[in-house]
Amino acid sequence: QVQLVESGGGLVQPGGSLRLSCAASESIFSSMGWYRKAPGKQRELVATIERDGSTNYADSLKGRFTISRDNAKNTVYLQMNSLKPEDTAVYYCKARKWGTDNWGQGTQVTVSS
């Protein structure tokens, strides 16, 4: 079972930035990604990235968020800029290996004055 350890969440002011990290317990040769769930809303895609670096973003977030990965460290990152209160959510890391989706425990991001 692949274990995912997330870090970098917290409280930030509107317009600020955060960088989330997700470290996998072993090499991931398929996709990794970030999803989020706000209170009262369903979980939604933020961004995904393949091992070769190709990316896919939610249209509403493209330009503010950037996903990247370091395969040597088995780690995926999410750089979040120009944060808005509506970005407040629990952010979940996902890694796919051998056809199975593995999920992190989630990290809270709160954007508030």
Short mmCIF file of C-alpha atoms in Angstrom, two decimals:
data_model
loop_
_atom_site.label_atom_id
_atom_site.label_comp_id
_atom_site.label_asym_id
_atom_site.label_seq_id
_atom_site.Cartn_x
_atom_site.Cartn_y
_atom_site.Cartn_z
CA GLN A 1 0.00 0.00 0.00
CA VAL A 2 1.36 3.41 -1.00
CA GLN A 3 1.37 5.91 1.83
CA LEU A 4 1.12 9.63 1.13
CA VAL A 5 2.27 12.29 3.61
CA GLU A 6 1.04 15.83 3.00
CA SER A 7 2.39 19.07 4.41
CA GLY A 8 2.24 22.82 3.85
CA GLY A 9 -1.36 23.62 4.68
CA GLY A 10 -2.40 26.35 7.06
CA LEU A 11 -3.93 29.80 7.40
CA VAL A 12 -3.12 32.48 4.84
CA GLN A 13 -4.51 35.93 4.01
CA PRO A 14 -6.35 36.58 0.75
CA GLY A 15 -3.82 37.24 -2.00
CA GLY A 16 -1.19 35.17 -0.25
CA SER A 17 0.55 31.98 -1.30
CA LEU A 18 1.05 28.45 -0.01
CA ARG A 19 3.02 25.49 -1.28
CA LEU A 20 1.70 22.03 -0.54
CA SER A 21 3.89 18.94 -0.62
CA CYS A 22 2.96 15.27 -0.81
CA ALA A 23 5.63 12.60 -0.36
CA ALA A 24 4.92 9.02 -1.42
CA SER A 25 6.42 6.02 0.35
CA GLU A 26 7.62 4.55 -2.95
CA SER A 27 8.16 5.46 -6.58
CA ILE A 28 5.08 6.47 -8.54
CA PHE A 29 5.27 5.80 -12.28
CA SER A 30 1.78 6.99 -13.10
CA SER A 31 -0.24 10.11 -12.33
CA MET A 32 -0.27 12.15 -9.15
CA GLY A 33 -2.65 14.94 -8.34
CA TRP A 34 -4.43 17.26 -5.96
CA TYR A 35 -8.13 17.41 -5.19
CA ARG A 36 -10.05 19.53 -2.70
CA LYS A 37 -13.30 19.46 -0.77
CA ALA A 38 -14.91 22.55 0.72
CA PRO A 39 -17.68 22.33 3.34
CA GLY A 40 -21.00 21.62 1.68
CA LYS A 41 -19.39 20.91 -1.70
CA GLN A 42 -18.29 17.75 -3.44
CA ARG A 43 -14.65 16.88 -3.95
CA GLU A 44 -13.24 18.47 -7.09
CA LEU A 45 -10.15 18.16 -9.24
CA VAL A 46 -7.44 20.77 -8.73
CA ALA A 47 -4.64 19.44 -10.93
CA THR A 48 -2.92 16.25 -12.05
CA ILE A 49 0.55 15.54 -13.38
CA GLU A 50 2.05 12.57 -15.21
CA ARG A 51 5.54 11.25 -14.59
CA ASP A 52 6.80 12.97 -17.74
CA GLY A 53 5.55 16.33 -16.46
CA SER A 54 2.39 16.78 -18.51
CA THR A 55 -0.32 18.53 -16.50
CA ASN A 56 -4.06 19.03 -16.32
CA TYR A 57 -5.77 21.82 -14.36
CA ALA A 58 -9.25 22.81 -13.41
CA ASP A 59 -10.04 25.68 -15.77
CA SER A 60 -10.93 28.06 -12.95
CA LEU A 61 -7.57 27.54 -11.24
CA LYS A 62 -5.21 27.64 -14.20
CA GLY A 63 -2.88 30.61 -13.88
CA ARG A 64 -3.00 30.74 -10.08
CA PHE A 65 -2.03 27.17 -9.19
CA THR A 66 0.95 25.19 -10.45
CA ILE A 67 1.51 21.46 -9.98
CA SER A 68 4.96 19.88 -10.22
CA ARG A 69 6.73 16.69 -9.18
CA ASP A 70 10.17 15.49 -8.21
CA ASN A 71 10.39 11.84 -9.18
CA ALA A 72 13.69 11.34 -7.33
CA LYS A 73 11.92 12.33 -4.10
CA ASN A 74 8.59 10.64 -4.93
CA THR A 75 6.98 13.99 -4.20
CA VAL A 76 4.30 16.14 -5.83
CA TYR A 77 3.85 19.84 -5.11
CA LEU A 78 1.09 22.38 -5.48
CA GLN A 79 2.06 26.05 -5.60
CA MET A 80 -0.98 28.20 -4.82
CA ASN A 81 -0.82 31.93 -5.52
CA SER A 82 -3.33 34.78 -5.27
CA LEU A 83 -5.40 32.75 -2.86
CA LYS A 84 -9.07 33.59 -2.37
CA PRO A 85 -11.47 32.75 0.48
CA GLU A 86 -13.26 30.32 -1.85
CA ASP A 87 -10.04 28.30 -2.04
CA THR A 88 -10.61 27.29 1.58
CA ALA A 89 -10.90 23.50 1.63
CA VAL A 90 -9.29 20.25 2.64
CA TYR A 91 -6.74 19.41 -0.03
CA TYR A 92 -6.08 15.75 -0.80
CA CYS A 93 -3.12 14.20 -2.57
CA LYS A 94 -3.65 11.25 -4.90
CA ALA A 95 -1.18 8.83 -6.48
CA ARG A 96 -2.07 6.10 -8.95
CA LYS A 97 0.03 2.96 -9.09
CA TRP A 98 -0.75 -0.38 -10.74
CA GLY A 99 -4.29 0.72 -11.40
CA THR A 100 -5.04 1.65 -7.80
CA ASP A 101 -5.70 5.15 -6.47
CA ASN A 102 -3.99 5.97 -3.19
CA TRP A 103 -5.13 8.97 -1.15
CA GLY A 104 -3.52 11.10 1.52
CA GLN A 105 -5.29 12.08 4.71
CA GLY A 106 -5.88 15.66 3.55
CA THR A 107 -4.47 18.98 4.72
CA GLN A 108 -6.53 22.03 5.64
CA VAL A 109 -6.06 25.27 3.73
CA THR A 110 -7.86 28.31 5.13
CA VAL A 111 -7.84 31.67 3.34
CA SER A 112 -9.11 34.41 5.63
CA SER A 113 -8.33 37.90 6.88
#
